[in-house]
PDB file of C-alpha atoms in Angstrom:
ATOM      1  CA  UNK A   9      31.569  31.373 -79.846  1.00  0.00           C
ATOM      2  CA  UNK A  10      29.720  34.768 -80.827  1.00  0.00           C
ATOM      3  CA  UNK A  11      26.865  32.669 -82.090  1.00  0.00           C
ATOM      4  CA  UNK A  12      26.648  30.483 -79.140  1.00  0.00           C
ATOM      5  CA  UNK A  13      26.631  33.419 -76.757  1.00  0.00           C
ATOM      6  CA  UNK A  14      24.014  35.320 -78.875  1.00  0.00           C
ATOM      7  CA  UNK A  15      21.748  32.153 -78.831  1.00  0.00           C
ATOM      8  CA  UNK A  16      22.236  31.633 -75.127  1.00  0.00           C
ATOM      9  CA  UNK A  17      21.529  35.204 -74.447  1.00  0.00           C
ATOM     10  CA  UNK A  18      18.267  34.814 -76.552  1.00  0.00           C
ATOM     11  CA  UNK A  19      17.110  31.854 -74.638  1.00  0.00           C
ATOM     12  CA  UNK A  20      17.851  33.326 -71.275  1.00  0.00           C
ATOM     13  CA  UNK A  21      15.813  36.611 -72.220  1.00  0.00           C
ATOM     14  CA  UNK A  22      12.813  34.469 -72.926  1.00  0.00           C
ATOM     15  CA  UNK A  23      13.146  32.455 -69.801  1.00  0.00           C
ATOM     16  CA  UNK A  24      13.500  35.508 -67.699  1.00  0.00           C
ATOM     17  CA  UNK A  25      10.381  36.927 -69.487  1.00  0.00           C
ATOM     18  CA  UNK A  26       8.380  33.788 -68.718  1.00  0.00           C
ATOM     19  CA  UNK A  27       9.554  33.713 -65.112  1.00  0.00           C
ATOM     20  CA  UNK A  28       8.537  37.482 -64.687  1.00  0.00           C
ATOM     21  CA  UNK A  29       5.083  36.950 -66.293  1.00  0.00           C
ATOM     22  CA  UNK A  30       4.540  33.853 -63.900  1.00  0.00           C
ATOM     23  CA  UNK A  31       5.424  36.154 -60.953  1.00  0.00           C
ATOM     24  CA  UNK A  32       2.954  38.845 -62.342  1.00  0.00           C
ATOM     25  CA  UNK A  33       0.115  36.305 -62.753  1.00  0.00           C
ATOM     26  CA  UNK A  34       1.012  34.773 -59.323  1.00  0.00           C
ATOM     27  CA  UNK A  35      -1.268  31.979 -59.760  1.00  0.00           C
ATOM     28  CA  UNK A  36       0.466  28.697 -60.229  1.00  0.00           C
ATOM     29  CA  UNK A  37      -2.648  26.853 -61.159  1.00  0.00           C
ATOM     30  CA  UNK A  38      -2.658  29.022 -64.455  1.00  0.00           C
ATOM     31  CA  UNK A  39       0.999  29.469 -65.112  1.00  0.00           C
ATOM     32  CA  UNK A  40       4.268  28.299 -63.580  1.00  0.00           C
ATOM     33  CA  UNK A  41       7.662  29.783 -64.431  1.00  0.00           C
ATOM     34  CA  UNK A  42      10.797  27.857 -65.672  1.00  0.00           C
ATOM     35  CA  UNK A  43      12.179  27.387 -62.140  1.00  0.00           C
ATOM     36  CA  UNK A  44       8.986  25.588 -61.051  1.00  0.00           C
ATOM     37  CA  UNK A  45       8.915  23.625 -64.239  1.00  0.00           C
ATOM     38  CA  UNK A  46      12.566  22.381 -63.816  1.00  0.00           C
ATOM     39  CA  UNK A  47      11.805  21.518 -60.183  1.00  0.00           C
ATOM     40  CA  UNK A  48       8.710  19.379 -61.381  1.00  0.00           C
ATOM     41  CA  UNK A  49      10.768  17.825 -64.082  1.00  0.00           C
ATOM     42  CA  UNK A  50      13.630  16.990 -61.658  1.00  0.00           C
ATOM     43  CA  UNK A  51      11.055  15.345 -59.320  1.00  0.00           C
ATOM     44  CA  UNK A  52       9.440  13.420 -62.038  1.00  0.00           C
ATOM     45  CA  UNK A  53      12.752  12.066 -63.522  1.00  0.00           C
ATOM     46  CA  UNK A  54      13.280  10.439 -60.025  1.00  0.00           C
ATOM     47  CA  UNK A  55      10.310   8.140 -60.595  1.00  0.00           C
ATOM     48  CA  UNK A  56      10.545   4.837 -62.670  1.00  0.00           C
ATOM     49  CA  UNK A  57       7.222   5.741 -64.039  1.00  0.00           C
ATOM     50  CA  UNK A  58       8.492   8.654 -65.856  1.00  0.00           C
ATOM     51  CA  UNK A  59      11.212   6.784 -67.677  1.00  0.00           C
ATOM     52  CA  UNK A  60       8.648   4.138 -68.483  1.00  0.00           C
ATOM     53  CA  UNK A  61       6.313   6.565 -70.049  1.00  0.00           C
ATOM     54  CA  UNK A  62       9.169   8.247 -71.921  1.00  0.00           C
ATOM     55  CA  UNK A  63      10.528   4.989 -73.541  1.00  0.00           C
ATOM     56  CA  UNK A  64       6.956   3.831 -74.244  1.00  0.00           C
ATOM     57  CA  UNK A  65       5.968   7.125 -76.175  1.00  0.00           C
ATOM     58  CA  UNK A  66       9.346   7.297 -77.934  1.00  0.00           C
ATOM     59  CA  UNK A  67       9.018   3.610 -79.064  1.00  0.00           C
ATOM     60  CA  UNK A  68       5.562   4.311 -80.541  1.00  0.00           C
ATOM     61  CA  UNK A  69       6.399   7.618 -82.048  1.00  0.00           C
ATOM     62  CA  UNK A  70       9.728   6.450 -83.431  1.00  0.00           C
ATOM     63  CA  UNK A  71       8.089   3.426 -84.989  1.00  0.00           C
ATOM     64  CA  UNK A  72       5.561   5.551 -86.874  1.00  0.00           C
ATOM     65  CA  UNK A  73       8.248   8.010 -88.050  1.00  0.00           C
ATOM     66  CA  UNK A  74      10.579   5.179 -89.235  1.00  0.00           C
ATOM     67  CA  UNK A  75       7.645   3.385 -91.113  1.00  0.00           C
ATOM     68  CA  UNK A  76       6.691   6.542 -92.682  1.00  0.00           C
ATOM     69  CA  UNK A  77      10.191   7.574 -93.556  1.00  0.00           C
ATOM     70  CA  UNK A  78      10.786   4.198 -95.233  1.00  0.00           C
ATOM     71  CA  UNK A  79       7.527   3.854 -96.927  1.00  0.00           C
ATOM     72  CA  UNK A  80       7.480   7.487 -98.092  1.00  0.00           C
ATOM     73  CA  UNK A  81      10.990   7.130 -99.943  1.00  0.00           C
ATOM     74  CA  UNK A  82       9.899   3.842-101.497  1.00  0.00           C
ATOM     75  CA  UNK A  83       6.604   5.040-102.641  1.00  0.00           C
ATOM     76  CA  UNK A  84       8.019   8.472-103.770  1.00  0.00           C
ATOM     77  CA  UNK A  85      10.761   6.842-105.667  1.00  0.00           C
ATOM     78  CA  UNK A  86       8.210   4.413-107.235  1.00  0.00           C
ATOM     79  CA  UNK A  87       5.983   7.329-108.239  1.00  0.00           C
ATOM     80  CA  UNK A  88       8.891   9.017-109.809  1.00  0.00           C
ATOM     81  CA  UNK A  89       9.967   5.922-111.819  1.00  0.00           C
ATOM     82  CA  UNK A  90       6.197   4.998-112.755  1.00  0.00           C
ATOM     83  CA  UNK A  91       4.113   8.195-113.219  1.00  0.00           C
ATOM     84  CA  UNK A  92       1.013   6.151-113.244  1.00  0.00           C
ATOM     85  CA  UNK A  93       1.598   4.798-109.772  1.00  0.00           C
ATOM     86  CA  UNK A  94       1.930   8.474-108.664  1.00  0.00           C
ATOM     87  CA  UNK A  95      -1.241   9.442-110.254  1.00  0.00           C
ATOM     88  CA  UNK A  96      -2.978   6.445-108.414  1.00  0.00           C
ATOM     89  CA  UNK A  97      -1.545   7.477-105.195  1.00  0.00           C
ATOM     90  CA  UNK A  98      -2.288  11.193-105.505  1.00  0.00           C
ATOM     91  CA  UNK A  99      -5.891  10.990-104.174  1.00  0.00           C
ATOM     92  CA  UNK A 100      -4.701   9.086-101.140  1.00  0.00           C
ATOM     93  CA  UNK A 101      -1.777  11.448-100.395  1.00  0.00           C
ATOM     94  CA  UNK A 102      -4.373  14.422-100.844  1.00  0.00           C
ATOM     95  CA  UNK A 103      -6.893  12.928 -98.356  1.00  0.00           C
ATOM     96  CA  UNK A 104      -4.086  12.072 -95.860  1.00  0.00           C
ATOM     97  CA  UNK A 105      -2.898  15.990 -96.009  1.00  0.00           C
ATOM     98  CA  UNK A 106      -6.308  17.354 -95.789  1.00  0.00           C
ATOM     99  CA  UNK A 107      -8.380  15.140 -93.281  1.00  0.00           C
ATOM    100  CA  UNK A 108      -8.012  16.713 -89.792  1.00  0.00           C
ATOM    101  CA  UNK A 109      -5.664  14.893 -87.369  1.00  0.00           C
ATOM    102  CA  UNK A 110      -8.491  14.649 -84.846  1.00  0.00           C
ATOM    103  CA  UNK A 111     -10.501  12.593 -87.310  1.00  0.00           C
ATOM    104  CA  UNK A 112      -7.637  10.158 -87.793  1.00  0.00           C
ATOM    105  CA  UNK A 113      -7.141   9.975 -84.086  1.00  0.00           C
ATOM    106  CA  UNK A 114     -10.854   8.872 -83.487  1.00  0.00           C
ATOM    107  CA  UNK A 115     -10.858   6.413 -86.283  1.00  0.00           C
ATOM    108  CA  UNK A 116      -7.408   4.949 -85.351  1.00  0.00           C
ATOM    109  CA  UNK A 117      -8.619   4.732 -81.811  1.00  0.00           C
ATOM    110  CA  UNK A 118     -11.667   2.660 -83.086  1.00  0.00           C
ATOM    111  CA  UNK A 119      -9.604   0.495 -85.550  1.00  0.00           C
ATOM    112  CA  UNK A 120      -6.425  -0.129 -83.585  1.00  0.00           C
ATOM    113  CA  UNK A 121      -6.967   0.674 -80.026  1.00  0.00           C
ATOM    114  CA  UNK A 122      -5.028   3.104 -77.854  1.00  0.00           C
ATOM    115  CA  UNK A 123      -1.800   1.053 -77.701  1.00  0.00           C
ATOM    116  CA  UNK A 124      -0.928   1.660 -81.465  1.00  0.00           C
ATOM    117  CA  UNK A 125      -2.536   4.960 -81.707  1.00  0.00           C
ATOM    118  CA  UNK A 126       0.522   7.165 -81.562  1.00  0.00           C
ATOM    119  CA  UNK A 127       2.397   5.113 -84.111  1.00  0.00           C
ATOM    120  CA  UNK A 128      -0.565   5.223 -86.673  1.00  0.00           C
ATOM    121  CA  UNK A 129      -0.997   9.071 -86.139  1.00  0.00           C
ATOM    122  CA  UNK A 130       2.894   9.846 -86.531  1.00  0.00           C
ATOM    123  CA  UNK A 131       2.777   7.603 -89.540  1.00  0.00           C
ATOM    124  CA  UNK A 132       0.080   9.579 -91.271  1.00  0.00           C
ATOM    125  CA  UNK A 133       1.438  12.847 -90.417  1.00  0.00           C
ATOM    126  CA  UNK A 134       4.965  12.184 -91.636  1.00  0.00           C
ATOM    127  CA  UNK A 135       4.304   9.848 -94.698  1.00  0.00           C
ATOM    128  CA  UNK A 136       3.073  12.654 -97.047  1.00  0.00           C
ATOM    129  CA  UNK A 137       5.893  14.977 -96.263  1.00  0.00           C
ATOM    130  CA  UNK A 138       8.546  12.320 -96.978  1.00  0.00           C
ATOM    131  CA  UNK A 139       6.746  11.052-100.017  1.00  0.00           C
ATOM    132  CA  UNK A 140       6.400  14.470-101.829  1.00  0.00           C
ATOM    133  CA  UNK A 141       9.837  15.659-100.931  1.00  0.00           C
ATOM    134  CA  UNK A 142      11.305  12.397-102.215  1.00  0.00           C
ATOM    135  CA  UNK A 143       9.410  12.865-105.427  1.00  0.00           C
ATOM    136  CA  UNK A 144      10.628  16.615-105.716  1.00  0.00           C
ATOM    137  CA  UNK A 145      14.145  15.693-104.818  1.00  0.00           C
ATOM    138  CA  UNK A 146      14.437  12.923-107.598  1.00  0.00           C
ATOM    139  CA  UNK A 147      12.754  15.279-110.059  1.00  0.00           C
ATOM    140  CA  UNK A 148      15.353  17.868-109.357  1.00  0.00           C
ATOM    141  CA  UNK A 149      18.243  15.605-110.447  1.00  0.00           C
ATOM    142  CA  UNK A 150      20.522  17.356-112.837  1.00  0.00           C
ATOM    143  CA  UNK A 151      19.215  16.279-116.502  1.00  0.00           C
ATOM    144  CA  UNK A 152      22.673  16.619-117.901  1.00  0.00           C
ATOM    145  CA  UNK A 153      24.279  13.965-115.380  1.00  0.00           C
ATOM    146  CA  UNK A 154      21.244  11.699-116.203  1.00  0.00           C
ATOM    147  CA  UNK A 155      21.887  12.041-119.801  1.00  0.00           C
ATOM    148  CA  UNK A 156      25.526  11.435-119.520  1.00  0.00           C
ATOM    149  CA  UNK A 157      24.845   8.373-117.337  1.00  0.00           C
ATOM    150  CA  UNK A 158      22.517   6.929-120.173  1.00  0.00           C
ATOM    151  CA  UNK A 159      25.135   7.711-122.816  1.00  0.00           C
ATOM    152  CA  UNK A 160      27.890   5.967-120.745  1.00  0.00           C
ATOM    153  CA  UNK A 161      25.516   3.226-119.791  1.00  0.00           C
ATOM    154  CA  UNK A 162      26.092   3.758-116.073  1.00  0.00           C
ATOM    155  CA  UNK A 163      24.808   1.031-113.975  1.00  0.00           C
ATOM    156  CA  UNK A 164      21.514   1.585-111.801  1.00  0.00           C
ATOM    157  CA  UNK A 165      23.080   1.583-108.309  1.00  0.00           C
ATOM    158  CA  UNK A 166      26.081   3.946-109.247  1.00  0.00           C
ATOM    159  CA  UNK A 167      23.555   6.371-110.753  1.00  0.00           C
ATOM    160  CA  UNK A 168      21.335   6.354-107.753  1.00  0.00           C
ATOM    161  CA  UNK A 169      24.257   7.034-105.363  1.00  0.00           C
ATOM    162  CA  UNK A 170      26.157   9.585-107.224  1.00  0.00           C
ATOM    163  CA  UNK A 171      23.378  11.456-109.119  1.00  0.00           C
ATOM    164  CA  UNK A 172      20.119  11.142-107.269  1.00  0.00           C
ATOM    165  CA  UNK A 173      21.294  10.859-103.780  1.00  0.00           C
ATOM    166  CA  UNK A 174      22.945  14.395-103.835  1.00  0.00           C
ATOM    167  CA  UNK A 175      19.790  15.856-105.391  1.00  0.00           C
ATOM    168  CA  UNK A 176      17.420  14.047-102.894  1.00  0.00           C
ATOM    169  CA  UNK A 177      19.516  15.001 -99.869  1.00  0.00           C
ATOM    170  CA  UNK A 178      18.426  18.593 -99.329  1.00  0.00           C
ATOM    171  CA  UNK A 179      14.680  17.840 -99.874  1.00  0.00           C
ATOM    172  CA  UNK A 180      14.794  14.916 -97.482  1.00  0.00           C
ATOM    173  CA  UNK A 181      16.397  16.963 -94.707  1.00  0.00           C
ATOM    174  CA  UNK A 182      14.011  19.775 -95.212  1.00  0.00           C
ATOM    175  CA  UNK A 183      11.135  17.436 -94.888  1.00  0.00           C
ATOM    176  CA  UNK A 184      12.587  15.844 -91.863  1.00  0.00           C
ATOM    177  CA  UNK A 185      12.953  19.260 -90.061  1.00  0.00           C
ATOM    178  CA  UNK A 186       9.187  19.702 -90.340  1.00  0.00           C
ATOM    179  CA  UNK A 187       8.257  16.065 -89.997  1.00  0.00           C
ATOM    180  CA  UNK A 188      10.000  15.257 -86.723  1.00  0.00           C
ATOM    181  CA  UNK A 189       8.532  18.039 -84.684  1.00  0.00           C
ATOM    182  CA  UNK A 190       5.040  17.284 -86.273  1.00  0.00           C
ATOM    183  CA  UNK A 191       5.294  13.508 -85.461  1.00  0.00           C
ATOM    184  CA  UNK A 192       5.888  14.297 -81.772  1.00  0.00           C
ATOM    185  CA  UNK A 193       3.275  16.806 -81.472  1.00  0.00           C
ATOM    186  CA  UNK A 194       0.690  14.722 -83.238  1.00  0.00           C
ATOM    187  CA  UNK A 195       1.760  11.484 -81.453  1.00  0.00           C
ATOM    188  CA  UNK A 196       1.657  13.119 -77.934  1.00  0.00           C
ATOM    189  CA  UNK A 197      -1.682  14.667 -78.714  1.00  0.00           C
ATOM    190  CA  UNK A 198      -3.129  11.411 -79.821  1.00  0.00           C
ATOM    191  CA  UNK A 199      -1.954   9.798 -76.664  1.00  0.00           C
ATOM    192  CA  UNK A 200      -3.710  12.457 -74.689  1.00  0.00           C
ATOM    193  CA  UNK A 201      -7.010  11.491 -76.505  1.00  0.00           C
ATOM    194  CA  UNK A 202      -6.302   7.685 -76.229  1.00  0.00           C
ATOM    195  CA  UNK A 203      -4.642   7.623 -72.889  1.00  0.00           C
ATOM    196  CA  UNK A 204      -2.770   4.444 -73.455  1.00  0.00           C
ATOM    197  CA  UNK A 205      -1.079   2.921 -70.262  1.00  0.00           C
ATOM    198  CA  UNK A 206       2.327   4.153 -69.350  1.00  0.00           C
ATOM    199  CA  UNK A 207       2.620   7.041 -71.987  1.00  0.00           C
ATOM    200  CA  UNK A 208       3.362  10.739 -71.925  1.00  0.00           C
ATOM    201  CA  UNK A 209      -0.173  11.457 -73.181  1.00  0.00           C
ATOM    202  CA  UNK A 210      -1.596   9.697 -70.111  1.00  0.00           C
ATOM    203  CA  UNK A 211       0.561  11.704 -67.702  1.00  0.00           C
ATOM    204  CA  UNK A 212      -0.431  15.003 -69.499  1.00  0.00           C
ATOM    205  CA  UNK A 213      -3.937  14.055 -69.275  1.00  0.00           C
ATOM    206  CA  UNK A 214      -3.776  13.180 -65.412  1.00  0.00           C
ATOM    207  CA  UNK A 215      -1.917  16.364 -64.823  1.00  0.00           C
ATOM    208  CA  UNK A 216      -4.768  18.244 -66.408  1.00  0.00           C
ATOM    209  CA  UNK A 217      -7.339  16.262 -64.281  1.00  0.00           C
ATOM    210  CA  UNK A 218      -5.601  17.113 -61.035  1.00  0.00           C
ATOM    211  CA  UNK A 219      -4.689  20.700 -62.138  1.00  0.00           C
ATOM    212  CA  UNK A 220      -0.924  19.960 -61.574  1.00  0.00           C
ATOM    213  CA  UNK A 221       0.218  22.722 -63.707  1.00  0.00           C
ATOM    214  CA  UNK A 222       3.936  22.329 -62.932  1.00  0.00           C
ATOM    215  CA  UNK A 223       3.860  18.617 -63.803  1.00  0.00           C
ATOM    216  CA  UNK A 224       1.909  19.627 -67.048  1.00  0.00           C
ATOM    217  CA  UNK A 225       4.743  22.126 -68.012  1.00  0.00           C
ATOM    218  CA  UNK A 226       7.466  19.637 -67.013  1.00  0.00           C
ATOM    219  CA  UNK A 227       6.076  16.873 -69.336  1.00  0.00           C
ATOM    220  CA  UNK A 228       5.696  19.478 -72.093  1.00  0.00           C
ATOM    221  CA  UNK A 229       9.493  20.371 -71.544  1.00  0.00           C
ATOM    222  CA  UNK A 230      10.217  16.652 -71.574  1.00  0.00           C
ATOM    223  CA  UNK A 231       8.522  16.192 -74.903  1.00  0.00           C
ATOM    224  CA  UNK A 232      10.455  19.175 -76.277  1.00  0.00           C
ATOM    225  CA  UNK A 233      13.801  17.735 -75.227  1.00  0.00           C
ATOM    226  CA  UNK A 234      12.877  14.176 -76.502  1.00  0.00           C
ATOM    227  CA  UNK A 235      11.840  15.996 -79.839  1.00  0.00           C
ATOM    228  CA  UNK A 236      15.155  17.903 -79.888  1.00  0.00           C
ATOM    229  CA  UNK A 237      17.341  14.697 -79.303  1.00  0.00           C
ATOM    230  CA  UNK A 238      15.416  12.472 -81.699  1.00  0.00           C
ATOM    231  CA  UNK A 239      15.831  15.160 -84.391  1.00  0.00           C
ATOM    232  CA  UNK A 240      19.694  15.425 -83.712  1.00  0.00           C
ATOM    233  CA  UNK A 241      19.755  11.431 -83.872  1.00  0.00           C
ATOM    234  CA  UNK A 242      17.817  11.335 -87.163  1.00  0.00           C
ATOM    235  CA  UNK A 243      19.966  14.077 -88.800  1.00  0.00           C
ATOM    236  CA  UNK A 244      23.153  12.592 -87.679  1.00  0.00           C
ATOM    237  CA  UNK A 245      22.053   9.148 -89.423  1.00  0.00           C
ATOM    238  CA  UNK A 246      20.905  11.136 -92.487  1.00  0.00           C
ATOM    239  CA  UNK A 247      24.251  12.926 -92.956  1.00  0.00           C
ATOM    240  CA  UNK A 248      26.149   9.526 -92.587  1.00  0.00           C
ATOM    241  CA  UNK A 249      24.011   8.109 -95.398  1.00  0.00           C
ATOM    242  CA  UNK A 250      23.410  11.040 -97.533  1.00  0.00           C
ATOM    243  CA  UNK A 251      26.750  12.658 -97.261  1.00  0.00           C
ATOM    244  CA  UNK A 252      27.681  16.153 -98.215  1.00  0.00           C
ATOM    245  CA  UNK A 253      24.337  16.966 -99.693  1.00  0.00           C
ATOM    246  CA  UNK A 254      22.530  16.666 -96.237  1.00  0.00           C
ATOM    247  CA  UNK A 255      25.104  18.941 -94.555  1.00  0.00           C
ATOM    248  CA  UNK A 256      24.320  21.754 -96.897  1.00  0.00           C
TER     249      UNK A 256
END
């Protein structure tokens, strides 16, 4: 209870500061306060176009994250089991990590079009994180337990479940904490550039065009809320699969 009260107080402090600054600026076109943002968000939520954009963007970004998560685990596991595969994949991972997201957005816009842009960018942002942390987690498995499993000829699936899974859990959870926020930020940014129909990025772009600062803040708040809910959902699923190691 003490933690909840303290965190609530911190949030209220920053909201009050935000509102005070907006009053001092006193120019809604430059900055609106949390109350105006809440009113705009409530107004937008009453329109079918709002939910259409939310569902469309969530589906695109969620698809990119899911594909990157699954492929990252598979490739990371293969690189751990076959070091040559990891060496072959290393330049690709380095390129994905170092090339600016803006370059990927432009290339993906040319290659795939605006409709799949958010999925592609979310995938490219998330994949290296999951891949590298999967390799690190598997390499962190207890050598003593692995040696014991080899001596007693433990089958592959029990060895994966009882030795590798607990070692991988904290690494995968840590990767997801960063990747989930990054995939939403990069995915929505890609939509702003590509402006696919019925997307959050398109609504943000239109709010900028018409200087609707309250709606711009409202859509930003919606993205933050969606990212938070998406993170909670993914973490709950991970803890169900990974068990106690993910809860640590």
